[in-house]
């Protein structure tokens, strides 16, 4: 059963970002990029200068700027005018730009051409999107060698039986409309249609997900949720990385 949490509009998010400006913004709101997140992303994805990327629902650009600092040519997309404004104020440079776009409702920007991107990221935002549809689009925009990365909050299992239909997640309470997460089952389902999935826990509440090979059935059958194997633990003492491969 889907609990009836209303969708947040761009105006809701504008108000939220306005309230956070500038005090919380400078403290890393909505979500600071930690050294641990950067380190694990670096190890799993190996970002390189010259890579092309899109950061979906980029907010005020905390993560978008991190990608640019690694030399990645990245555009951040968000439907909140205030978020995009704050991102631009934080600094634009060659290879770093922002575009206002409602990912659920508006036409895909012309820059997002099929097979054009090395990397698509979506941090703390998938549960707000029609994520099954968005991931199909992501699979199309990526080069065959491309990678999708998401950071999601892990939410407690609730009455959520129908939430795997790929609509925006509805699993968090009305008290926390701006902090939605996915259940473990929803996180599992994100690998369907991709040949390679890596997940890792950054904390009790945050999970990193790396997907590769969307629809790549010519060489490997698609991932089915529930198939897991473990990678050797890398130094120094990281959280467990769990890799799922297609059968
Ligand atoms: C919790 S914030 C995360 C922001 C950023 N990714 C970060 O890690 O700091 C979620 C973001 O999703 C954006 N968002 C929600 N629904 C959206 C939609 N339909 N299209 C584009 N952006 C959306 C919001 O405006 C907000 O900036």
PDB file of C-alpha atoms and ligand atoms in Angstrom:
ATOM      1  CA  UNK A   1       0.000   0.000   0.000  1.00  0.00           C
ATOM      2  CA  UNK A   2       1.341   3.417  -0.873  1.00  0.00           C
ATOM      3  CA  UNK A   3       1.089   5.974   1.884  1.00  0.00           C
ATOM      4  CA  UNK A   4      -0.208   9.228   0.551  1.00  0.00           C
ATOM      5  CA  UNK A   5       2.690  11.668   0.767  1.00  0.00           C
ATOM      6  CA  UNK A   6       2.141  14.595  -1.584  1.00  0.00           C
ATOM      7  CA  UNK A   7       4.712  15.380  -4.233  1.00  0.00           C
ATOM      8  CA  UNK A   8       6.857  18.386  -3.453  1.00  0.00           C
ATOM      9  CA  UNK A   9       6.689  21.169  -6.003  1.00  0.00           C
ATOM     10  CA  UNK A  10       9.534  23.367  -7.177  1.00  0.00           C
ATOM     11  CA  UNK A  11       7.956  26.155  -5.080  1.00  0.00           C
ATOM     12  CA  UNK A  12       8.206  23.937  -1.970  1.00  0.00           C
ATOM     13  CA  UNK A  13      11.877  23.376  -2.690  1.00  0.00           C
ATOM     14  CA  UNK A  14      12.429  27.086  -3.431  1.00  0.00           C
ATOM     15  CA  UNK A  15      11.103  27.908   0.039  1.00  0.00           C
ATOM     16  CA  UNK A  16      13.266  25.232   1.585  1.00  0.00           C
ATOM     17  CA  UNK A  17      16.414  26.536  -0.098  1.00  0.00           C
ATOM     18  CA  UNK A  18      15.535  30.136   0.694  1.00  0.00           C
ATOM     19  CA  UNK A  19      15.190  29.229   4.381  1.00  0.00           C
ATOM     20  CA  UNK A  20      18.633  27.615   4.287  1.00  0.00           C
ATOM     21  CA  UNK A  21      20.369  30.609   2.706  1.00  0.00           C
ATOM     22  CA  UNK A  22      23.026  31.590   3.617  1.00  0.00           C
ATOM     23  CA  UNK A  23      23.610  30.074   7.073  1.00  0.00           C
ATOM     24  CA  UNK A  24      22.885  26.423   6.488  1.00  0.00           C
ATOM     25  CA  UNK A  25      24.073  26.626   2.900  1.00  0.00           C
ATOM     26  CA  UNK A  26      27.582  27.569   3.965  1.00  0.00           C
ATOM     27  CA  UNK A  27      27.494  24.741   6.508  1.00  0.00           C
ATOM     28  CA  UNK A  28      26.927  22.270   3.690  1.00  0.00           C
ATOM     29  CA  UNK A  29      23.157  22.060   3.566  1.00  0.00           C
ATOM     30  CA  UNK A  30      21.318  20.047   2.322  1.00  0.00           C
ATOM     31  CA  UNK A  31      24.001  17.411   2.517  1.00  0.00           C
ATOM     32  CA  UNK A  32      27.713  17.925   2.842  1.00  0.00           C
ATOM     33  CA  UNK A  33      29.984  15.832   0.636  1.00  0.00           C
ATOM     34  CA  UNK A  34      32.084  13.952   3.179  1.00  0.00           C
ATOM     35  CA  UNK A  35      35.637  12.719   2.605  1.00  0.00           C
ATOM     36  CA  UNK A  36      34.276   9.207   2.962  1.00  0.00           C
ATOM     37  CA  UNK A  37      31.699   9.684   0.219  1.00  0.00           C
ATOM     38  CA  UNK A  38      34.297  11.223  -2.090  1.00  0.00           C
ATOM     39  CA  UNK A  39      36.787   8.434  -1.349  1.00  0.00           C
ATOM     40  CA  UNK A  40      34.314   5.630  -2.010  1.00  0.00           C
ATOM     41  CA  UNK A  41      32.971   7.255  -5.125  1.00  0.00           C
ATOM     42  CA  UNK A  42      36.515   7.739  -6.363  1.00  0.00           C
ATOM     43  CA  UNK A  43      37.320   4.111  -5.784  1.00  0.00           C
ATOM     44  CA  UNK A  44      34.143   2.763  -7.374  1.00  0.00           C
ATOM     45  CA  UNK A  45      33.900   5.153 -10.334  1.00  0.00           C
ATOM     46  CA  UNK A  46      37.389   6.608 -10.879  1.00  0.00           C
ATOM     47  CA  UNK A  47      36.381  10.059 -12.150  1.00  0.00           C
ATOM     48  CA  UNK A  48      38.895  11.547 -14.578  1.00  0.00           C
ATOM     49  CA  UNK A  49      39.434  14.984 -16.121  1.00  0.00           C
ATOM     50  CA  UNK A  50      37.518  15.319 -19.375  1.00  0.00           C
ATOM     51  CA  UNK A  51      34.715  12.946 -18.422  1.00  0.00           C
ATOM     52  CA  UNK A  52      31.238  14.257 -19.234  1.00  0.00           C
ATOM     53  CA  UNK A  53      28.497  14.111 -16.617  1.00  0.00           C
ATOM     54  CA  UNK A  54      25.002  15.158 -15.610  1.00  0.00           C
ATOM     55  CA  UNK A  55      24.107  15.635 -11.942  1.00  0.00           C
ATOM     56  CA  UNK A  56      20.349  15.114 -11.634  1.00  0.00           C
ATOM     57  CA  UNK A  57      18.437  17.103  -8.991  1.00  0.00           C
ATOM     58  CA  UNK A  58      21.712  18.816  -8.115  1.00  0.00           C
ATOM     59  CA  UNK A  59      20.262  21.194  -5.518  1.00  0.00           C
ATOM     60  CA  UNK A  60      22.694  23.963  -4.680  1.00  0.00           C
ATOM     61  CA  UNK A  61      25.506  22.052  -6.349  1.00  0.00           C
ATOM     62  CA  UNK A  62      27.481  20.569  -3.466  1.00  0.00           C
ATOM     63  CA  UNK A  63      28.157  17.367  -5.410  1.00  0.00           C
ATOM     64  CA  UNK A  64      28.254  19.034  -8.839  1.00  0.00           C
ATOM     65  CA  UNK A  65      31.154  21.199  -7.657  1.00  0.00           C
ATOM     66  CA  UNK A  66      32.940  18.119  -6.345  1.00  0.00           C
ATOM     67  CA  UNK A  67      32.721  16.493  -9.788  1.00  0.00           C
ATOM     68  CA  UNK A  68      34.030  19.693 -11.403  1.00  0.00           C
ATOM     69  CA  UNK A  69      36.919  19.766  -8.929  1.00  0.00           C
ATOM     70  CA  UNK A  70      37.916  16.337 -10.254  1.00  0.00           C
ATOM     71  CA  UNK A  71      37.986  17.807 -13.779  1.00  0.00           C
ATOM     72  CA  UNK A  72      34.670  16.299 -14.876  1.00  0.00           C
ATOM     73  CA  UNK A  73      32.643  18.434 -17.326  1.00  0.00           C
ATOM     74  CA  UNK A  74      29.306  18.505 -15.592  1.00  0.00           C
ATOM     75  CA  UNK A  75      25.886  20.115 -15.838  1.00  0.00           C
ATOM     76  CA  UNK A  76      23.686  20.106 -12.759  1.00  0.00           C
ATOM     77  CA  UNK A  77      19.924  19.928 -13.319  1.00  0.00           C
ATOM     78  CA  UNK A  78      17.278  20.908 -10.783  1.00  0.00           C
ATOM     79  CA  UNK A  79      13.734  22.259 -10.945  1.00  0.00           C
ATOM     80  CA  UNK A  80      14.184  24.692  -8.042  1.00  0.00           C
ATOM     81  CA  UNK A  81      15.133  28.141  -9.332  1.00  0.00           C
ATOM     82  CA  UNK A  82      16.467  29.023  -5.886  1.00  0.00           C
ATOM     83  CA  UNK A  83      18.677  25.921  -5.739  1.00  0.00           C
ATOM     84  CA  UNK A  84      20.101  26.671  -9.176  1.00  0.00           C
ATOM     85  CA  UNK A  85      20.660  30.307  -8.156  1.00  0.00           C
ATOM     86  CA  UNK A  86      22.576  29.254  -5.040  1.00  0.00           C
ATOM     87  CA  UNK A  87      24.611  26.784  -7.107  1.00  0.00           C
ATOM     88  CA  UNK A  88      25.572  29.502  -9.588  1.00  0.00           C
ATOM     89  CA  UNK A  89      26.473  31.932  -6.797  1.00  0.00           C
ATOM     90  CA  UNK A  90      28.858  29.300  -5.432  1.00  0.00           C
ATOM     91  CA  UNK A  91      30.806  29.616  -8.664  1.00  0.00           C
ATOM     92  CA  UNK A  92      30.654  28.771 -12.336  1.00  0.00           C
ATOM     93  CA  UNK A  93      33.671  27.773 -14.365  1.00  0.00           C
ATOM     94  CA  UNK A  94      34.584  26.114 -17.644  1.00  0.00           C
ATOM     95  CA  UNK A  95      32.955  22.718 -17.608  1.00  0.00           C
ATOM     96  CA  UNK A  96      30.561  23.493 -14.743  1.00  0.00           C
ATOM     97  CA  UNK A  97      27.032  24.714 -15.487  1.00  0.00           C
ATOM     98  CA  UNK A  98      23.479  24.459 -14.183  1.00  0.00           C
ATOM     99  CA  UNK A  99      20.130  24.184 -15.920  1.00  0.00           C
ATOM    100  CA  UNK A 100      16.674  24.485 -14.408  1.00  0.00           C
ATOM    101  CA  UNK A 101      14.664  21.418 -15.410  1.00  0.00           C
ATOM    102  CA  UNK A 102      11.735  19.479 -13.979  1.00  0.00           C
ATOM    103  CA  UNK A 103      12.984  15.934 -14.517  1.00  0.00           C
ATOM    104  CA  UNK A 104       9.550  14.373 -13.992  1.00  0.00           C
ATOM    105  CA  UNK A 105       7.498  16.728 -16.087  1.00  0.00           C
ATOM    106  CA  UNK A 106       9.446  18.635 -18.725  1.00  0.00           C
ATOM    107  CA  UNK A 107      10.991  17.700 -22.063  1.00  0.00           C
ATOM    108  CA  UNK A 108      14.506  16.295 -21.816  1.00  0.00           C
ATOM    109  CA  UNK A 109      17.103  19.038 -22.461  1.00  0.00           C
ATOM    110  CA  UNK A 110      18.715  18.873 -25.900  1.00  0.00           C
ATOM    111  CA  UNK A 111      22.169  18.497 -24.343  1.00  0.00           C
ATOM    112  CA  UNK A 112      21.260  15.063 -22.987  1.00  0.00           C
ATOM    113  CA  UNK A 113      21.927  13.114 -26.158  1.00  0.00           C
ATOM    114  CA  UNK A 114      21.829   9.327 -26.341  1.00  0.00           C
ATOM    115  CA  UNK A 115      25.193   7.718 -25.648  1.00  0.00           C
ATOM    116  CA  UNK A 116      26.843  11.037 -24.782  1.00  0.00           C
ATOM    117  CA  UNK A 117      27.732  10.810 -21.072  1.00  0.00           C
ATOM    118  CA  UNK A 118      30.390   9.017 -19.066  1.00  0.00           C
ATOM    119  CA  UNK A 119      28.607   9.589 -15.812  1.00  0.00           C
ATOM    120  CA  UNK A 120      25.189  10.434 -14.409  1.00  0.00           C
ATOM    121  CA  UNK A 121      24.779  11.109 -10.699  1.00  0.00           C
ATOM    122  CA  UNK A 122      21.783  11.675  -8.468  1.00  0.00           C
ATOM    123  CA  UNK A 123      22.460  12.395  -4.839  1.00  0.00           C
ATOM    124  CA  UNK A 124      19.762  12.331  -2.166  1.00  0.00           C
ATOM    125  CA  UNK A 125      17.132  12.867  -4.832  1.00  0.00           C
ATOM    126  CA  UNK A 126      16.019   9.626  -6.536  1.00  0.00           C
ATOM    127  CA  UNK A 127      13.107   9.134  -4.092  1.00  0.00           C
ATOM    128  CA  UNK A 128      11.671  12.459  -5.259  1.00  0.00           C
ATOM    129  CA  UNK A 129      11.733  11.431  -8.915  1.00  0.00           C
ATOM    130  CA  UNK A 130       9.837   8.962 -11.056  1.00  0.00           C
ATOM    131  CA  UNK A 131      12.948   6.943 -10.714  1.00  0.00           C
ATOM    132  CA  UNK A 132      12.201   3.923 -12.929  1.00  0.00           C
ATOM    133  CA  UNK A 133      11.534   6.216 -15.859  1.00  0.00           C
ATOM    134  CA  UNK A 134      14.504   8.422 -14.980  1.00  0.00           C
ATOM    135  CA  UNK A 135      16.833   5.406 -14.861  1.00  0.00           C
ATOM    136  CA  UNK A 136      15.666   4.278 -18.302  1.00  0.00           C
ATOM    137  CA  UNK A 137      16.585   7.725 -19.615  1.00  0.00           C
ATOM    138  CA  UNK A 138      19.898   7.597 -17.761  1.00  0.00           C
ATOM    139  CA  UNK A 139      20.675   4.266 -19.429  1.00  0.00           C
ATOM    140  CA  UNK A 140      20.077   5.865 -22.805  1.00  0.00           C
ATOM    141  CA  UNK A 141      22.243   8.958 -22.135  1.00  0.00           C
ATOM    142  CA  UNK A 142      25.210   6.946 -20.914  1.00  0.00           C
ATOM    143  CA  UNK A 143      27.954   5.656 -23.183  1.00  0.00           C
ATOM    144  CA  UNK A 144      28.251   1.837 -23.122  1.00  0.00           C
ATOM    145  CA  UNK A 145      31.123   2.274 -20.659  1.00  0.00           C
ATOM    146  CA  UNK A 146      29.180   4.838 -18.613  1.00  0.00           C
ATOM    147  CA  UNK A 147      28.301   4.784 -14.927  1.00  0.00           C
ATOM    148  CA  UNK A 148      25.322   5.846 -12.839  1.00  0.00           C
ATOM    149  CA  UNK A 149      25.860   6.826  -9.203  1.00  0.00           C
ATOM    150  CA  UNK A 150      23.219   7.520  -6.583  1.00  0.00           C
ATOM    151  CA  UNK A 151      23.431   8.288  -2.902  1.00  0.00           C
ATOM    152  CA  UNK A 152      20.204   7.413  -1.115  1.00  0.00           C
ATOM    153  CA  UNK A 153      18.975   7.561   2.426  1.00  0.00           C
ATOM    154  CA  UNK A 154      17.963   4.132   3.694  1.00  0.00           C
ATOM    155  CA  UNK A 155      14.425   4.327   5.035  1.00  0.00           C
ATOM    156  CA  UNK A 156      12.688   1.931   7.378  1.00  0.00           C
ATOM    157  CA  UNK A 157      10.372  -0.603   5.742  1.00  0.00           C
ATOM    158  CA  UNK A 158       6.808   0.561   5.994  1.00  0.00           C
ATOM    159  CA  UNK A 159       3.559  -0.104   4.205  1.00  0.00           C
ATOM    160  CA  UNK A 160       5.256   0.095   0.910  1.00  0.00           C
ATOM    161  CA  UNK A 161       4.275  -2.946  -1.063  1.00  0.00           C
ATOM    162  CA  UNK A 162       3.497  -1.124  -4.274  1.00  0.00           C
ATOM    163  CA  UNK A 163       6.282   1.395  -4.158  1.00  0.00           C
ATOM    164  CA  UNK A 164       8.551  -0.640  -6.412  1.00  0.00           C
ATOM    165  CA  UNK A 165       6.511   0.413  -9.393  1.00  0.00           C
ATOM    166  CA  UNK A 166       9.061   3.111 -10.089  1.00  0.00           C
ATOM    167  CA  UNK A 167       6.929   6.041  -9.095  1.00  0.00           C
ATOM    168  CA  UNK A 168       8.401   8.537  -6.667  1.00  0.00           C
ATOM    169  CA  UNK A 169       9.004   6.873  -3.293  1.00  0.00           C
ATOM    170  CA  UNK A 170       6.282   7.446  -0.754  1.00  0.00           C
ATOM    171  CA  UNK A 171       7.812   5.763   2.225  1.00  0.00           C
ATOM    172  CA  UNK A 172       8.740   8.567   4.563  1.00  0.00           C
ATOM    173  CA  UNK A 173       6.444  10.297   6.958  1.00  0.00           C
ATOM    174  CA  UNK A 174       4.658  13.560   6.341  1.00  0.00           C
ATOM    175  CA  UNK A 175       6.862  15.073   9.039  1.00  0.00           C
ATOM    176  CA  UNK A 176       9.930  14.610   6.847  1.00  0.00           C
ATOM    177  CA  UNK A 177       8.808  15.440   3.327  1.00  0.00           C
ATOM    178  CA  UNK A 178      12.223  16.804   2.356  1.00  0.00           C
ATOM    179  CA  UNK A 179      14.140  13.764   3.609  1.00  0.00           C
ATOM    180  CA  UNK A 180      12.775  10.810   1.718  1.00  0.00           C
ATOM    181  CA  UNK A 181      14.628   7.554   1.353  1.00  0.00           C
ATOM    182  CA  UNK A 182      14.311   4.098  -0.133  1.00  0.00           C
ATOM    183  CA  UNK A 183      13.715   0.825   1.629  1.00  0.00           C
ATOM    184  CA  UNK A 184      16.246  -1.976   1.172  1.00  0.00           C
ATOM    185  CA  UNK A 185      13.826  -3.612  -1.290  1.00  0.00           C
ATOM    186  CA  UNK A 186      13.653  -0.456  -3.372  1.00  0.00           C
ATOM    187  CA  UNK A 187      17.429  -0.145  -3.329  1.00  0.00           C
ATOM    188  CA  UNK A 188      17.649  -3.744  -4.552  1.00  0.00           C
ATOM    189  CA  UNK A 189      15.228  -3.068  -7.357  1.00  0.00           C
ATOM    190  CA  UNK A 190      17.389  -0.243  -8.706  1.00  0.00           C
ATOM    191  CA  UNK A 191      19.756  -2.812 -10.256  1.00  0.00           C
ATOM    192  CA  UNK A 192      17.133  -4.348 -12.507  1.00  0.00           C
ATOM    193  CA  UNK A 193      18.031  -3.803 -16.149  1.00  0.00           C
ATOM    194  CA  UNK A 194      21.720  -3.174 -15.405  1.00  0.00           C
ATOM    195  CA  UNK A 195      24.422  -5.799 -15.752  1.00  0.00           C
ATOM    196  CA  UNK A 196      26.603  -4.604 -12.916  1.00  0.00           C
ATOM    197  CA  UNK A 197      25.731  -3.125  -9.552  1.00  0.00           C
ATOM    198  CA  UNK A 198      27.884  -2.114  -6.597  1.00  0.00           C
ATOM    199  CA  UNK A 199      26.433  -0.886  -3.330  1.00  0.00           C
ATOM    200  CA  UNK A 200      28.130   0.344  -0.193  1.00  0.00           C
ATOM    201  CA  UNK A 201      27.016   1.751   3.117  1.00  0.00           C
ATOM    202  CA  UNK A 202      28.564   5.099   3.991  1.00  0.00           C
ATOM    203  CA  UNK A 203      26.708   5.169   7.297  1.00  0.00           C
ATOM    204  CA  UNK A 204      23.707   3.557   8.933  1.00  0.00           C
ATOM    205  CA  UNK A 205      21.487   5.869   6.898  1.00  0.00           C
ATOM    206  CA  UNK A 206      23.268   6.410   3.609  1.00  0.00           C
ATOM    207  CA  UNK A 207      23.884   3.955   0.804  1.00  0.00           C
ATOM    208  CA  UNK A 208      25.946   4.477  -2.347  1.00  0.00           C
ATOM    209  CA  UNK A 209      24.791   2.690  -5.508  1.00  0.00           C
ATOM    210  CA  UNK A 210      26.850   2.350  -8.682  1.00  0.00           C
ATOM    211  CA  UNK A 211      25.261   0.881 -11.822  1.00  0.00           C
ATOM    212  CA  UNK A 212      26.804   0.029 -15.173  1.00  0.00           C
ATOM    213  CA  UNK A 213      25.703  -1.582 -18.426  1.00  0.00           C
ATOM    214  CA  UNK A 214      22.065  -0.666 -18.844  1.00  0.00           C
ATOM    215  CA  UNK A 215      20.313  -3.112 -21.151  1.00  0.00           C
ATOM    216  CA  UNK A 216      23.616  -4.737 -22.043  1.00  0.00           C
ATOM    217  CA  UNK A 217      22.098  -8.164 -22.611  1.00  0.00           C
ATOM    218  CA  UNK A 218      24.326  -9.003 -25.598  1.00  0.00           C
ATOM    219  CA  UNK A 219      27.223  -9.933 -23.319  1.00  0.00           C
ATOM    220  CA  UNK A 220      25.649 -10.495 -19.929  1.00  0.00           C
ATOM    221  CA  UNK A 221      22.086 -11.139 -18.820  1.00  0.00           C
ATOM    222  CA  UNK A 222      20.518  -8.387 -16.758  1.00  0.00           C
ATOM    223  CA  UNK A 223      20.776  -8.134 -13.036  1.00  0.00           C
ATOM    224  CA  UNK A 224      17.957  -9.643 -11.067  1.00  0.00           C
ATOM    225  CA  UNK A 225      17.404  -8.201  -7.623  1.00  0.00           C
ATOM    226  CA  UNK A 226      18.679 -10.475  -4.895  1.00  0.00           C
ATOM    227  CA  UNK A 227      21.833 -11.849  -6.545  1.00  0.00           C
ATOM    228  CA  UNK A 228      24.826 -10.704  -4.548  1.00  0.00           C
ATOM    229  CA  UNK A 229      28.483 -11.419  -4.118  1.00  0.00           C
ATOM    230  CA  UNK A 230      31.135  -9.629  -2.109  1.00  0.00           C
ATOM    231  CA  UNK A 231      34.138  -7.746  -3.390  1.00  0.00           C
ATOM    232  CA  UNK A 232      37.403  -8.062  -1.483  1.00  0.00           C
ATOM    233  CA  UNK A 233      37.504  -5.360   1.170  1.00  0.00           C
ATOM    234  CA  UNK A 234      39.775  -2.473   0.107  1.00  0.00           C
ATOM    235  CA  UNK A 235      42.032  -0.626   2.573  1.00  0.00           C
ATOM    236  CA  UNK A 236      42.014   0.954   5.071  1.00  0.00           C
ATOM    237  CA  UNK A 237      38.794  -0.145   6.843  1.00  0.00           C
ATOM    238  CA  UNK A 238      35.962   0.866   4.583  1.00  0.00           C
ATOM    239  CA  UNK A 239      32.319  -0.055   4.874  1.00  0.00           C
ATOM    240  CA  UNK A 240      31.400  -3.305   3.137  1.00  0.00           C
ATOM    241  CA  UNK A 241      31.009  -3.035  -0.586  1.00  0.00           C
ATOM    242  CA  UNK A 242      28.463  -5.368  -2.012  1.00  0.00           C
ATOM    243  CA  UNK A 243      28.619  -6.183  -5.673  1.00  0.00           C
ATOM    244  CA  UNK A 244      25.827  -7.726  -7.651  1.00  0.00           C
ATOM    245  CA  UNK A 245      26.487  -9.304 -10.990  1.00  0.00           C
ATOM    246  CA  UNK A 246      24.129 -10.709 -13.491  1.00  0.00           C
ATOM    247  CA  UNK A 247      23.822 -14.449 -13.697  1.00  0.00           C
TER     248      UNK A 247
HETATM  249  C1  LIG B   1      17.541  16.636  -0.866  1.00  0.00           C
HETATM  250  S1  LIG B   1      17.842  17.664  -2.238  1.00  0.00           S
HETATM  251  C2  LIG B   1      19.415  17.043  -2.817  1.00  0.00           C
HETATM  252  C3  LIG B   1      20.193  18.067  -3.581  1.00  0.00           C
HETATM  253  C4  LIG B   1      21.590  17.655  -4.044  1.00  0.00           C
HETATM  254  N1  LIG B   1      21.564  16.536  -4.968  1.00  0.00           N
HETATM  255  C5  LIG B   1      22.527  17.369  -2.887  1.00  0.00           C
HETATM  256  O1  LIG B   1      22.987  16.242  -2.763  1.00  0.00           O
HETATM  257  O2  LIG B   1      22.810  18.298  -2.138  1.00  0.00           O
HETATM  258  C6  LIG B   1      16.712  17.051  -3.470  1.00  0.00           C
HETATM  259  C7  LIG B   1      16.674  17.899  -4.741  1.00  0.00           C
HETATM  260  O3  LIG B   1      15.805  17.300  -5.689  1.00  0.00           O
HETATM  261  C8  LIG B   1      15.249  18.350  -6.463  1.00  0.00           C
HETATM  262  N2  LIG B   1      14.092  17.826  -7.184  1.00  0.00           N
HETATM  263  C9  LIG B   1      13.007  17.215  -6.629  1.00  0.00           C
HETATM  264  N3  LIG B   1      12.126  16.894  -7.597  1.00  0.00           N
HETATM  265  C10 LIG B   1      12.663  17.294  -8.782  1.00  0.00           C
HETATM  266  C11 LIG B   1      12.226  17.237 -10.133  1.00  0.00           C
HETATM  267  N4  LIG B   1      11.032  16.706 -10.462  1.00  0.00           N
HETATM  268  N5  LIG B   1      13.028  17.735 -11.093  1.00  0.00           N
HETATM  269  C12 LIG B   1      14.222  18.285 -10.761  1.00  0.00           C
HETATM  270  N6  LIG B   1      14.680  18.392  -9.506  1.00  0.00           N
HETATM  271  C13 LIG B   1      13.911  17.887  -8.525  1.00  0.00           C
HETATM  272  C14 LIG B   1      14.938  19.412  -5.416  1.00  0.00           C
HETATM  273  O4  LIG B   1      14.757  20.685  -5.957  1.00  0.00           O
HETATM  274  C15 LIG B   1      16.171  19.303  -4.525  1.00  0.00           C
HETATM  275  O5  LIG B   1      17.152  20.215  -4.928  1.00  0.00           O
END
